[in-house]
PDB file of C-alpha atoms and ligand atoms in Angstrom:
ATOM      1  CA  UNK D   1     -13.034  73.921 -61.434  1.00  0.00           C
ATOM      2  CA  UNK D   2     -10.343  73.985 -58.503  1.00  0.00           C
ATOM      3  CA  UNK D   3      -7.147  75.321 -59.639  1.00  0.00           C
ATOM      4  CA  UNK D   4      -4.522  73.106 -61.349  1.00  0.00           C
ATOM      5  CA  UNK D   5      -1.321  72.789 -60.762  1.00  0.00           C
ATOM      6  CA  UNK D   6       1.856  73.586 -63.016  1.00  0.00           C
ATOM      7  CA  UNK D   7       3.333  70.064 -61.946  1.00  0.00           C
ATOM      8  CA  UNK D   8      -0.149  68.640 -62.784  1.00  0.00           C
ATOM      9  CA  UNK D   9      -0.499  70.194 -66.127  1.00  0.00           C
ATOM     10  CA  UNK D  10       3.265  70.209 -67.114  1.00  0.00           C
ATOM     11  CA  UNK D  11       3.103  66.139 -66.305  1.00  0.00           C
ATOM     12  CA  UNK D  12      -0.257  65.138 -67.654  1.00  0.00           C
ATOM     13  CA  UNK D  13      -0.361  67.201 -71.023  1.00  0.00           C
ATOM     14  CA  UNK D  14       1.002  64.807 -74.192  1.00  0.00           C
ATOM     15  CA  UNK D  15       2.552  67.699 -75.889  1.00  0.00           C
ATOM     16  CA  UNK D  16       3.773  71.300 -75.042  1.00  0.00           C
ATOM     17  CA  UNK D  17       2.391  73.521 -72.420  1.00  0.00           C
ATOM     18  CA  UNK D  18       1.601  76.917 -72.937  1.00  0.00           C
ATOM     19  CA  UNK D  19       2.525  79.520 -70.076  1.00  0.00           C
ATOM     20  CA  UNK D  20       1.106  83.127 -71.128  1.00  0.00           C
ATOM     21  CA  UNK D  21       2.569  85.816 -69.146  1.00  0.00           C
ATOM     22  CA  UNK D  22      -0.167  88.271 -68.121  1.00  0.00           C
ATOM     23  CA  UNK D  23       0.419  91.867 -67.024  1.00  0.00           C
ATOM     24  CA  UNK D  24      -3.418  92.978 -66.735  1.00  0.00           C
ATOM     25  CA  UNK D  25      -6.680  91.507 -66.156  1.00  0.00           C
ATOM     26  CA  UNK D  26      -7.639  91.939 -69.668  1.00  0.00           C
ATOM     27  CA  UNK D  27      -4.410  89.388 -70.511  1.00  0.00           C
ATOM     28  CA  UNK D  28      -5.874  86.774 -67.933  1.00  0.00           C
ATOM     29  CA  UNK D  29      -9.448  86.564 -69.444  1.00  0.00           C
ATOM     30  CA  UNK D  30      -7.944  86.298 -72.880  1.00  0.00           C
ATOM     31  CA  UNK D  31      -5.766  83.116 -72.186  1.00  0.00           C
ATOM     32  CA  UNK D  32      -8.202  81.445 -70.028  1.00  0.00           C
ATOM     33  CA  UNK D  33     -11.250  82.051 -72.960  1.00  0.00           C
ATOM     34  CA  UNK D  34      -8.553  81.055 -75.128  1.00  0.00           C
ATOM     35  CA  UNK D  35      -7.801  77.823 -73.703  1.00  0.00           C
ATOM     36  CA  UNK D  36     -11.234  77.224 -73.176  1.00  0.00           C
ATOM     37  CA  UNK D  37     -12.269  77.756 -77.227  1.00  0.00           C
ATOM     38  CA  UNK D  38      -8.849  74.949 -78.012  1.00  0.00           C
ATOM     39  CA  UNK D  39      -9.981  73.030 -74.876  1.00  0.00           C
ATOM     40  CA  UNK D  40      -6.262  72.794 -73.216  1.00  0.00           C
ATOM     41  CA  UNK D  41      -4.854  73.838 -70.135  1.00  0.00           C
ATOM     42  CA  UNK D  42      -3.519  76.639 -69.938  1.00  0.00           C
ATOM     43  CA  UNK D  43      -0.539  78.288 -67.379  1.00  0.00           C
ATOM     44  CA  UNK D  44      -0.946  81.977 -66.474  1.00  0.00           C
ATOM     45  CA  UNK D  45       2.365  83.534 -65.076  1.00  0.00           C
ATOM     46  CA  UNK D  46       3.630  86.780 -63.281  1.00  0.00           C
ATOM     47  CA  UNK D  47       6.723  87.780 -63.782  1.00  0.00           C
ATOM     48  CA  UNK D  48       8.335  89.426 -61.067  1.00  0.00           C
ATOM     49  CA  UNK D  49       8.612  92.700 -63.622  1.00  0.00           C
ATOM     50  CA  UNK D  50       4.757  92.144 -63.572  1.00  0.00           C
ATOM     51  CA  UNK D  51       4.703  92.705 -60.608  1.00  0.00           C
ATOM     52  CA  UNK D  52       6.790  95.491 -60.357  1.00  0.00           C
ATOM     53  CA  UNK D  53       4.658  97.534 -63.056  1.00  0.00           C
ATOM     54  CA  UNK D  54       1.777  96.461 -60.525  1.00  0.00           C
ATOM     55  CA  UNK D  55       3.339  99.195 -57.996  1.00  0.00           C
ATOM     56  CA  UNK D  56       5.043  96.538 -56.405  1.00  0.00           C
ATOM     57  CA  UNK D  57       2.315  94.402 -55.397  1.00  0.00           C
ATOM     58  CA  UNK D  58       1.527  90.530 -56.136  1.00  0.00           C
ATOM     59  CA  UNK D  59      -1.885  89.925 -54.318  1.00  0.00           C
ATOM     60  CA  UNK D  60      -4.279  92.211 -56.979  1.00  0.00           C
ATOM     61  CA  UNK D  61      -3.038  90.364 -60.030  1.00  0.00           C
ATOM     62  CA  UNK D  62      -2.904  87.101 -57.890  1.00  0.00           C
ATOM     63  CA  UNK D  63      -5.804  87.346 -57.210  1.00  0.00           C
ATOM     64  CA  UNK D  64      -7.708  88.217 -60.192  1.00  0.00           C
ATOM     65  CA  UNK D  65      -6.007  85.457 -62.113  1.00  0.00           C
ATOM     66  CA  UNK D  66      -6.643  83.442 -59.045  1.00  0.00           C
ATOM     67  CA  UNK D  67     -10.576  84.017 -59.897  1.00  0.00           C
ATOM     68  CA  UNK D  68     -10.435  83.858 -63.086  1.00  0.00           C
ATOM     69  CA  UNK D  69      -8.532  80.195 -63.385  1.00  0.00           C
ATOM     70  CA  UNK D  70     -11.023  79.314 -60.796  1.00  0.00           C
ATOM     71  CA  UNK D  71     -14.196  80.102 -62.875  1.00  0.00           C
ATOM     72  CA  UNK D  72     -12.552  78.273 -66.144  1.00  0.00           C
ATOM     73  CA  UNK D  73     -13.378  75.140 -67.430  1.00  0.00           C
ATOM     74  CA  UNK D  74     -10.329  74.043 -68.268  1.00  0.00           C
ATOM     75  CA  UNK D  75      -7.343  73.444 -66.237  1.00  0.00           C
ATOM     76  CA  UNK D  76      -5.396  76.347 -65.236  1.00  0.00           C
ATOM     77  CA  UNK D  77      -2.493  76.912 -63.127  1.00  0.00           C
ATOM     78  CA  UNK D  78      -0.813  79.648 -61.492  1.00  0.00           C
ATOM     79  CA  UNK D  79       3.388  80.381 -62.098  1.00  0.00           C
ATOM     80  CA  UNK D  80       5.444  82.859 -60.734  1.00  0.00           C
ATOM     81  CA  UNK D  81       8.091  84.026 -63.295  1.00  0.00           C
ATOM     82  CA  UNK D  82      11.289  84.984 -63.220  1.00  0.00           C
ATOM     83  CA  UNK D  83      11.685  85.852 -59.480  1.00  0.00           C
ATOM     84  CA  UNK D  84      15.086  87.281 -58.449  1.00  0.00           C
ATOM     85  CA  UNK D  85      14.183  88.334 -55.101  1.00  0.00           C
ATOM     86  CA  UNK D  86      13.639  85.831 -52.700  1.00  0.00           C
ATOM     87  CA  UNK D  87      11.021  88.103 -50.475  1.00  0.00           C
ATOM     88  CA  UNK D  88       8.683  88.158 -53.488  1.00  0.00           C
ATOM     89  CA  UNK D  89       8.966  84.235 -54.068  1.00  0.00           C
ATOM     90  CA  UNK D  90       8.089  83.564 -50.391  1.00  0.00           C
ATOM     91  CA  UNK D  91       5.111  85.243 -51.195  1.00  0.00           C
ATOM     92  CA  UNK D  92       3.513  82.292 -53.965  1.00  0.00           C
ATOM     93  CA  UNK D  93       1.581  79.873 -52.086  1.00  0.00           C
ATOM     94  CA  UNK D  94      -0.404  82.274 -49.826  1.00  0.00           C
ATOM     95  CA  UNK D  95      -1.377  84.033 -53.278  1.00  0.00           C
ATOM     96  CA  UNK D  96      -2.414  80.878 -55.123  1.00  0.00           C
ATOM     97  CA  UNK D  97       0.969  80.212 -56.803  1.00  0.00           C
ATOM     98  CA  UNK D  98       2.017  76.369 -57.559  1.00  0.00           C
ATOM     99  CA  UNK D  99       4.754  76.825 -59.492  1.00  0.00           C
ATOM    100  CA  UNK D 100       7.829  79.735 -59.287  1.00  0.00           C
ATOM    101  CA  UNK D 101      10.893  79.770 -61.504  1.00  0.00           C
ATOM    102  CA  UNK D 102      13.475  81.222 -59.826  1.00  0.00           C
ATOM    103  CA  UNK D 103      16.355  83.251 -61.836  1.00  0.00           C
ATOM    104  CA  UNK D 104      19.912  83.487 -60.829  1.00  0.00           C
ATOM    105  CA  UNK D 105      20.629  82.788 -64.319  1.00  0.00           C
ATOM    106  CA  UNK D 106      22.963  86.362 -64.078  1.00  0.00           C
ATOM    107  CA  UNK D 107      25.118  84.728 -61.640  1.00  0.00           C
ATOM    108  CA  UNK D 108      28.338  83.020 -62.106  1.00  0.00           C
ATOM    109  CA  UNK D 109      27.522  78.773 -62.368  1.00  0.00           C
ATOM    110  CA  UNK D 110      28.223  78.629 -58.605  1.00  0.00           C
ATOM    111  CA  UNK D 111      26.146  81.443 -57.090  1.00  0.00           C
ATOM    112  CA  UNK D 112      23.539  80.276 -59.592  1.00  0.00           C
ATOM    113  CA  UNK D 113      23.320  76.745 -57.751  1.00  0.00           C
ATOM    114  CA  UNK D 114      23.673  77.506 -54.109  1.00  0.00           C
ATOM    115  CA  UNK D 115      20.727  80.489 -54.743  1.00  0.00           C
ATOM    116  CA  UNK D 116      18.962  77.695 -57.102  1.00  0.00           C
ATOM    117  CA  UNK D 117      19.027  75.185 -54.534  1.00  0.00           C
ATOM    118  CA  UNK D 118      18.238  77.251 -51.810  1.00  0.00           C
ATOM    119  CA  UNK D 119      14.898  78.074 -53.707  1.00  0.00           C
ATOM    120  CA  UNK D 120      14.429  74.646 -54.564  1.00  0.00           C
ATOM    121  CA  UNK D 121      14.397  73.476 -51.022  1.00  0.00           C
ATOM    122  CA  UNK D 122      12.367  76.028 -49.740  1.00  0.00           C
ATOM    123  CA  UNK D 123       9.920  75.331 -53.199  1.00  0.00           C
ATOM    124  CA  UNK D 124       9.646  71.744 -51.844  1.00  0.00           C
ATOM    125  CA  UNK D 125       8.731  72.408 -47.997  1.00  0.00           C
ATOM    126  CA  UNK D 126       5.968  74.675 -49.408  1.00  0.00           C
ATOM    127  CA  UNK D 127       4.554  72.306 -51.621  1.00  0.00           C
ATOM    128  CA  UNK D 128       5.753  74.154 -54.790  1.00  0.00           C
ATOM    129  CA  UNK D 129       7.521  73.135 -57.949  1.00  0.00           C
ATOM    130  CA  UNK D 130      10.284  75.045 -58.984  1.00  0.00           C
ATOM    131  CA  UNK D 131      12.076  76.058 -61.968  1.00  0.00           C
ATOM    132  CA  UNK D 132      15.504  77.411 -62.826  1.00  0.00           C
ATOM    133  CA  UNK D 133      17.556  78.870 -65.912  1.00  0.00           C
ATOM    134  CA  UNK D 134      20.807  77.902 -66.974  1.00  0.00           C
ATOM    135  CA  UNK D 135      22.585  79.323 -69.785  1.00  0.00           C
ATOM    136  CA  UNK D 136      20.822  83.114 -69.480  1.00  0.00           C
ATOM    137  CA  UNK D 137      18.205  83.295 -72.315  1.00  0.00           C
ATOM    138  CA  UNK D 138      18.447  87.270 -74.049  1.00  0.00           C
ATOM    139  CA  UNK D 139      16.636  89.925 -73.886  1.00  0.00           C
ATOM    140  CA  UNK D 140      15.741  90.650 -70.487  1.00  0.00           C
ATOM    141  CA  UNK D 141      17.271  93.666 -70.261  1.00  0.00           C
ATOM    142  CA  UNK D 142      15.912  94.299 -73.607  1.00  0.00           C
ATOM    143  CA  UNK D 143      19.321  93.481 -75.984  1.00  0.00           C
ATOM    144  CA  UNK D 144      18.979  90.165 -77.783  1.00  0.00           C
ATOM    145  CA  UNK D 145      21.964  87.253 -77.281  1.00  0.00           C
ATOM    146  CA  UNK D 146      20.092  84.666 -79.343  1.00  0.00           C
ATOM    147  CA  UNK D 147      23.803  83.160 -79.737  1.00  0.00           C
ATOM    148  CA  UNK D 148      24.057  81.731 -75.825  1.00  0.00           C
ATOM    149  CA  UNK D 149      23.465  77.997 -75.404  1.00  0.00           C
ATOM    150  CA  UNK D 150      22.869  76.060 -72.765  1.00  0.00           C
ATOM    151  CA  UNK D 151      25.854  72.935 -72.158  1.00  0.00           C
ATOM    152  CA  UNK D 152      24.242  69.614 -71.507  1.00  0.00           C
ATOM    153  CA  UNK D 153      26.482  68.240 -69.265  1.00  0.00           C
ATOM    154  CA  UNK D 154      26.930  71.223 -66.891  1.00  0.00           C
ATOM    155  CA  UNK D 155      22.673  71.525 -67.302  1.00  0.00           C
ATOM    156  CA  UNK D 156      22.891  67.831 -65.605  1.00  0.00           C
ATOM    157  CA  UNK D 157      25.117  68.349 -63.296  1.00  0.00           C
ATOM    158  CA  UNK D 158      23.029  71.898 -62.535  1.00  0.00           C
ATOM    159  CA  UNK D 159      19.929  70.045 -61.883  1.00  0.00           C
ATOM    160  CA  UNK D 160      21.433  67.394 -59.924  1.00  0.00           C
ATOM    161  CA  UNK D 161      22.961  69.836 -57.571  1.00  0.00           C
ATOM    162  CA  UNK D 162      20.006  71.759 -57.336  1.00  0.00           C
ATOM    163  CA  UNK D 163      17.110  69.391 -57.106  1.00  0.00           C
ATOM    164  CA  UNK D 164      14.711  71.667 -59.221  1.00  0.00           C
ATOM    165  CA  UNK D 165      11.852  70.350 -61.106  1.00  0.00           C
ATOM    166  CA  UNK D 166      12.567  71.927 -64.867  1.00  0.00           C
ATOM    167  CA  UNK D 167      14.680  73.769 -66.115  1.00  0.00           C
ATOM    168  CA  UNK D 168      15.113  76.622 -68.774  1.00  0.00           C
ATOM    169  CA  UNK D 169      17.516  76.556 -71.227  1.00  0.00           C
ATOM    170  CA  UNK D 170      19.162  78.755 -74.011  1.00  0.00           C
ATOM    171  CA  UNK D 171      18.649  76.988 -77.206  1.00  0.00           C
ATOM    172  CA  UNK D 172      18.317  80.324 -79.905  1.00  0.00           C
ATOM    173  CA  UNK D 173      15.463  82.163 -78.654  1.00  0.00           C
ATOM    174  CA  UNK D 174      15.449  85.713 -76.809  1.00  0.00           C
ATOM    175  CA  UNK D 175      13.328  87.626 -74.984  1.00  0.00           C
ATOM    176  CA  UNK D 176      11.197  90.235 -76.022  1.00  0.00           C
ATOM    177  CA  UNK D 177      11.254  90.001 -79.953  1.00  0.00           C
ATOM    178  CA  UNK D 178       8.211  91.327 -81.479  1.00  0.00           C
ATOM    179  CA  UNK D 179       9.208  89.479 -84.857  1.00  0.00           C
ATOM    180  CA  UNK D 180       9.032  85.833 -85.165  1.00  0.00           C
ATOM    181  CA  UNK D 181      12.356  85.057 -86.719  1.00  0.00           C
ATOM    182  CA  UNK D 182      14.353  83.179 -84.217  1.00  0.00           C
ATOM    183  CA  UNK D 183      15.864  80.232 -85.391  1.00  0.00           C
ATOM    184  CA  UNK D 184      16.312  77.248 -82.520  1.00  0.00           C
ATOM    185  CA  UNK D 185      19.219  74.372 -82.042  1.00  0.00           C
ATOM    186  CA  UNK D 186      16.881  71.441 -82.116  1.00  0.00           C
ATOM    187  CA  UNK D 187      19.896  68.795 -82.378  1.00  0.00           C
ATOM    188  CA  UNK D 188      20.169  70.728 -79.104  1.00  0.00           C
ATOM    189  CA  UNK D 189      17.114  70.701 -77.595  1.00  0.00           C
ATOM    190  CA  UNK D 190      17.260  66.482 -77.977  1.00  0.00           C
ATOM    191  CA  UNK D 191      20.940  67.161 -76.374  1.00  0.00           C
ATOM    192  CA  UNK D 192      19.243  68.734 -73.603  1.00  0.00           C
ATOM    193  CA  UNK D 193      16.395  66.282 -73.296  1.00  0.00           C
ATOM    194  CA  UNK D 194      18.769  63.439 -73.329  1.00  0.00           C
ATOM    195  CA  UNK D 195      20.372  64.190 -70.785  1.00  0.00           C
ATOM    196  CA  UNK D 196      17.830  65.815 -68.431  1.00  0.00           C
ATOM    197  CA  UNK D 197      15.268  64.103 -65.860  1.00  0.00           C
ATOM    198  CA  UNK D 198      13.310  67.212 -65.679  1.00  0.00           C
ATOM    199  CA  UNK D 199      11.016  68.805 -68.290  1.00  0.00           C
ATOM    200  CA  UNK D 200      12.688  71.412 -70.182  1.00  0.00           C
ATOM    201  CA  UNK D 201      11.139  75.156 -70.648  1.00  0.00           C
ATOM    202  CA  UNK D 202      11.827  77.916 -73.761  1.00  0.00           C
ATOM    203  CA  UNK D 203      11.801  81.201 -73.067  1.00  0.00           C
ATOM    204  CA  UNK D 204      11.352  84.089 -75.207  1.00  0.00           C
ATOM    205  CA  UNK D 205       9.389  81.701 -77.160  1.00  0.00           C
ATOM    206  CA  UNK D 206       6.940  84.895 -79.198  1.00  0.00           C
ATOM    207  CA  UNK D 207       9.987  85.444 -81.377  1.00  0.00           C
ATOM    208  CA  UNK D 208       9.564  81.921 -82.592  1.00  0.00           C
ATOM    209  CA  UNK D 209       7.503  80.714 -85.685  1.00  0.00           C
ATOM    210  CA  UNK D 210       4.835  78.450 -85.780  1.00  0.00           C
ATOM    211  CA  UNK D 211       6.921  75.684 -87.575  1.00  0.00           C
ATOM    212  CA  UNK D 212       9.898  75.825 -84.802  1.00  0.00           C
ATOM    213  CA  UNK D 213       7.645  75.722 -82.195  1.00  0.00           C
ATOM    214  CA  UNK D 214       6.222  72.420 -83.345  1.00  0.00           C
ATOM    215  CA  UNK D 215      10.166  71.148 -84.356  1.00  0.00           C
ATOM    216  CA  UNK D 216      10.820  72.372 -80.441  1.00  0.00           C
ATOM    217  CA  UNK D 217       8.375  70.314 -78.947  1.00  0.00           C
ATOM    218  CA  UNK D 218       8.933  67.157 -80.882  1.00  0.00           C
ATOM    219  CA  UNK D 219      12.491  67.379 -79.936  1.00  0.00           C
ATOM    220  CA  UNK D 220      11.288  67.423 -76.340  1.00  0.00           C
ATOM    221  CA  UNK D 221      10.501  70.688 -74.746  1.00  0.00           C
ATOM    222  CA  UNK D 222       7.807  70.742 -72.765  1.00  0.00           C
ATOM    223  CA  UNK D 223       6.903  74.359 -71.201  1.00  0.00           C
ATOM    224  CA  UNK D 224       6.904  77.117 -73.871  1.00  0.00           C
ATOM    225  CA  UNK D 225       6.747  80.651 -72.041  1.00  0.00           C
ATOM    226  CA  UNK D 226       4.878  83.468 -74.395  1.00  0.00           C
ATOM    227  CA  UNK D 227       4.640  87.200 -72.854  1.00  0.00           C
ATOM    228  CA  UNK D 228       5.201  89.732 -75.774  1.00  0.00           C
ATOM    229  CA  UNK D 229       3.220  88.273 -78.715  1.00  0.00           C
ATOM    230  CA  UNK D 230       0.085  89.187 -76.070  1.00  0.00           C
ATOM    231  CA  UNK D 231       1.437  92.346 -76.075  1.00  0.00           C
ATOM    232  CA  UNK D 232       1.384  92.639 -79.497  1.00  0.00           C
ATOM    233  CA  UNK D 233      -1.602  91.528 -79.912  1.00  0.00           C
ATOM    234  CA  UNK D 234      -2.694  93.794 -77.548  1.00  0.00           C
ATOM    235  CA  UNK D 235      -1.016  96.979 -78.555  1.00  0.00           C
ATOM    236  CA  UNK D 236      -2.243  96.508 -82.281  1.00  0.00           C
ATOM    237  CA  UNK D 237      -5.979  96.087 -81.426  1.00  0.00           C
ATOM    238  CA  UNK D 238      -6.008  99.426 -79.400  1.00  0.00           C
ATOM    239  CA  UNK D 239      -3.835 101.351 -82.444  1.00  0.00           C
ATOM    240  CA  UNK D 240      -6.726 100.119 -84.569  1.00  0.00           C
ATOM    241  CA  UNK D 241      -9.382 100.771 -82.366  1.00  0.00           C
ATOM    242  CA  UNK D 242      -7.794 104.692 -81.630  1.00  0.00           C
ATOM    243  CA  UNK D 243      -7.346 105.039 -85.350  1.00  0.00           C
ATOM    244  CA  UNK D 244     -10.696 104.112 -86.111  1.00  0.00           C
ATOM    245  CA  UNK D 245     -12.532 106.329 -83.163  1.00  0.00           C
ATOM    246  CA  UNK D 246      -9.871 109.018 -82.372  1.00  0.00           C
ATOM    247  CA  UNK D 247     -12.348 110.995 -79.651  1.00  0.00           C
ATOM    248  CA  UNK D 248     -13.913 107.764 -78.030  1.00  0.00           C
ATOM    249  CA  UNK D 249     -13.380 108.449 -74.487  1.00  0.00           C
ATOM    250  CA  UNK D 250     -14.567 104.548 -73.053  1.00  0.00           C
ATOM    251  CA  UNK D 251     -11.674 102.375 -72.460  1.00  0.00           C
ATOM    252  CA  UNK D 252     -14.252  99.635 -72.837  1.00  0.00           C
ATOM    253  CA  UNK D 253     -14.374  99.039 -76.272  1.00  0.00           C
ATOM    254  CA  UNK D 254     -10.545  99.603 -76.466  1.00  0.00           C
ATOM    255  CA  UNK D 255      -9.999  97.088 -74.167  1.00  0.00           C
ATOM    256  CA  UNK D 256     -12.118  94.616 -75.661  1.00  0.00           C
ATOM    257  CA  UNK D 257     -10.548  95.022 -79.271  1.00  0.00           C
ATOM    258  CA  UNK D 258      -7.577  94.190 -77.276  1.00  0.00           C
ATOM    259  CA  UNK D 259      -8.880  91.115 -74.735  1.00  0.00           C
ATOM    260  CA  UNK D 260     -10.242  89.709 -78.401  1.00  0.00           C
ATOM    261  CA  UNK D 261      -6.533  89.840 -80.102  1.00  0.00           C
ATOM    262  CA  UNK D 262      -4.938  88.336 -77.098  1.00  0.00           C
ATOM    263  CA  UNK D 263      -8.052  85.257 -77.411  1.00  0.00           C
ATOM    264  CA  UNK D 264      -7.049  84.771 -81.228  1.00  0.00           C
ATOM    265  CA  UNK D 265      -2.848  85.021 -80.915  1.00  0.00           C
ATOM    266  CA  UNK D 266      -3.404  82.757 -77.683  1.00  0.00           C
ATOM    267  CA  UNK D 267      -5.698  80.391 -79.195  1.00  0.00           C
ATOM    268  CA  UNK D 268      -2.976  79.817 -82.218  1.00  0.00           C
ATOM    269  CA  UNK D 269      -0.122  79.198 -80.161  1.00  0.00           C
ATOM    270  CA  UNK D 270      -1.980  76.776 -78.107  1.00  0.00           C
ATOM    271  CA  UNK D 271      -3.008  74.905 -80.739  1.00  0.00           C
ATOM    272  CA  UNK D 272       0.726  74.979 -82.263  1.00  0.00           C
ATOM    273  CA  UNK D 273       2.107  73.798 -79.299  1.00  0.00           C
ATOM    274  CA  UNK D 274      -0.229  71.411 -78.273  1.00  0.00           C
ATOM    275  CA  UNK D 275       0.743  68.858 -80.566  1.00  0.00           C
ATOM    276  CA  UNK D 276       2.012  65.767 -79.159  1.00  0.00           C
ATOM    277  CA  UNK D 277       5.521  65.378 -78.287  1.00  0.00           C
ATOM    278  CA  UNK D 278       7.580  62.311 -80.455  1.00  0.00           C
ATOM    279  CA  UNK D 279      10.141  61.825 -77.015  1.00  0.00           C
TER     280      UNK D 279
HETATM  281  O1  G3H C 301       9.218  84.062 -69.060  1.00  0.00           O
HETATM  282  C1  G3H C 301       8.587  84.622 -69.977  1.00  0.00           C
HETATM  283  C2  G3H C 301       8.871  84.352 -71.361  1.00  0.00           C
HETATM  284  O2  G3H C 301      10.151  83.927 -71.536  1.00  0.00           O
HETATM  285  C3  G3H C 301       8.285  85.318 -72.332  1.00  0.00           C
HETATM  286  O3  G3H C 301       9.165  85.749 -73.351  1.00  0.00           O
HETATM  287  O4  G3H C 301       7.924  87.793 -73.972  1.00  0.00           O
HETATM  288  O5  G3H C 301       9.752  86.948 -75.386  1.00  0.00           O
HETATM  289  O6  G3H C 301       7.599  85.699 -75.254  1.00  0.00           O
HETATM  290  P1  G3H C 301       8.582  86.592 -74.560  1.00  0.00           P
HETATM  291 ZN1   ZN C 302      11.424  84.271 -69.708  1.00  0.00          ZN
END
């Protein structure tokens, strides 16, 4: 099947989309078997810190995802995630990108939009769909803030000045928590939704349980971002697999243990969030 798009997917799907952040190959065959065994479509996103741990380089990742959303039968769409350097973002279509979010979320409100529109209009001339943050979301420099919020009004007024196609907001989640404990503002979230012409996105969404996740969606969000509860997934099935055969020297069965956890955490949260939306 041809790739999809994140515009496609994000408008088409009834409920929540899931957008897995995937650092190896093993994490893009997981989420695109997973998606096939629920039958949803499925996002697969590198983050720019992805790419970073990739020695600095986009296309091998790009590419293998590229393949491997290709060869899926299910829709699957390539996103670009959390891109603070603009060289790196002109990079997206050529490497079978649709979609970037684009972070100046650590800037002061005006240096946010002018950098946030910028992107946006350079997004659009390429054909891409672009997303922004307002209100940073924790944890990205590993400390939680699961007390910022996002302001409705100055999230409209952010997205009519920028022209950007969704928009992530601070709500109670934070980045990086390998416990699922967070607790979100859904009064919030329908706050946000109200007042918002563009679909909204959660971040730092594996520190949320099941039960919020569905409460999120209903309330309206639309695009729920998961990236460490793959990598703890991941990271468990290897401690087992080293526990159980200390001198094995064959990544391969390692690495399936792990490609196997990912499929079964991934295949939960899509069907969690896949529900369909009451807004
Ligand atoms: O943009 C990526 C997500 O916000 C992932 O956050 O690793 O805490 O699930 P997470
Ligand atoms: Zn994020």
């Amino acid at each position: 099947m041809p790739l999809a798009t994140t515009a496609s997917i994000v408008g088409t799907a009834p409920g929540g989309v899931c957008a897995f952040n995937i650092i190896t190959l093993e994490h893009a065959e997981a989420v695109a078997a997973a998606a096939e065994r629920v039958g949803t479509p499925v996002i697969l996103q590198v983050s720019e810190n992805a790419v970073r741990f990739r020695l600095g380089r986009l296309a091998p990742l790009a590419a293998a995802a590229t393949a491997i959303a290709a060869a899926a039968t299910v829709p699957v769409a390539l996103h670009l995630d959390h891109v603070t350097d603009d060289a790196l973002m002109y990079q997206a279509a050529d490497a079978g990108f649709s979609s970037v979010m684009y972070d100046a979320s650590l800037d002061p409100y005006e240096m946010n939009v002018a950098r946030t529109r910028a992107a946006a209009e350079w997004a659009h001339e390429n054909g891409l769909w672009l997303e922004a943050e307002l209100g940073e979301v924790g944890g990205k420099d590993g400390a939680h803030a699961p007390g910022v919020r996002t302001d409705p009004g100055e999230a409209a007024a952010f997205v009519s000045a920028t022209g950007v196609d969704a928009l992530a907001v601070a709500v109670g989640s934070s980045h990086a928590m390998t416990a699922r404990v967070a607790r979100l503002d859904h009064a919030l979230i329908a706050a946000l939704r109200a007042a918002l012409p563009v679909p909204l996105v959660l971040h730092g969404s594996s520190g949320v349980p099941d039960d919020e996740l569905r409460r999120a969606v209903e309330a309206g969000m639309k695009k729920i971002n998961i990236g460490t509860a793959l990598n703890v997934a991941f990271t468990e099935a290897i401690s087992r697999s080293i526990a159980q055969n200390p001198s094995g020297a064959d990544p391969r069965p390692r690495l399936t243990a792990a490609r196997d956890g990912m499929i079964d955490a991934t295949a939960h949260l899509l069907r969690t969030v896949a529900q369909r939306s009451q807004v």
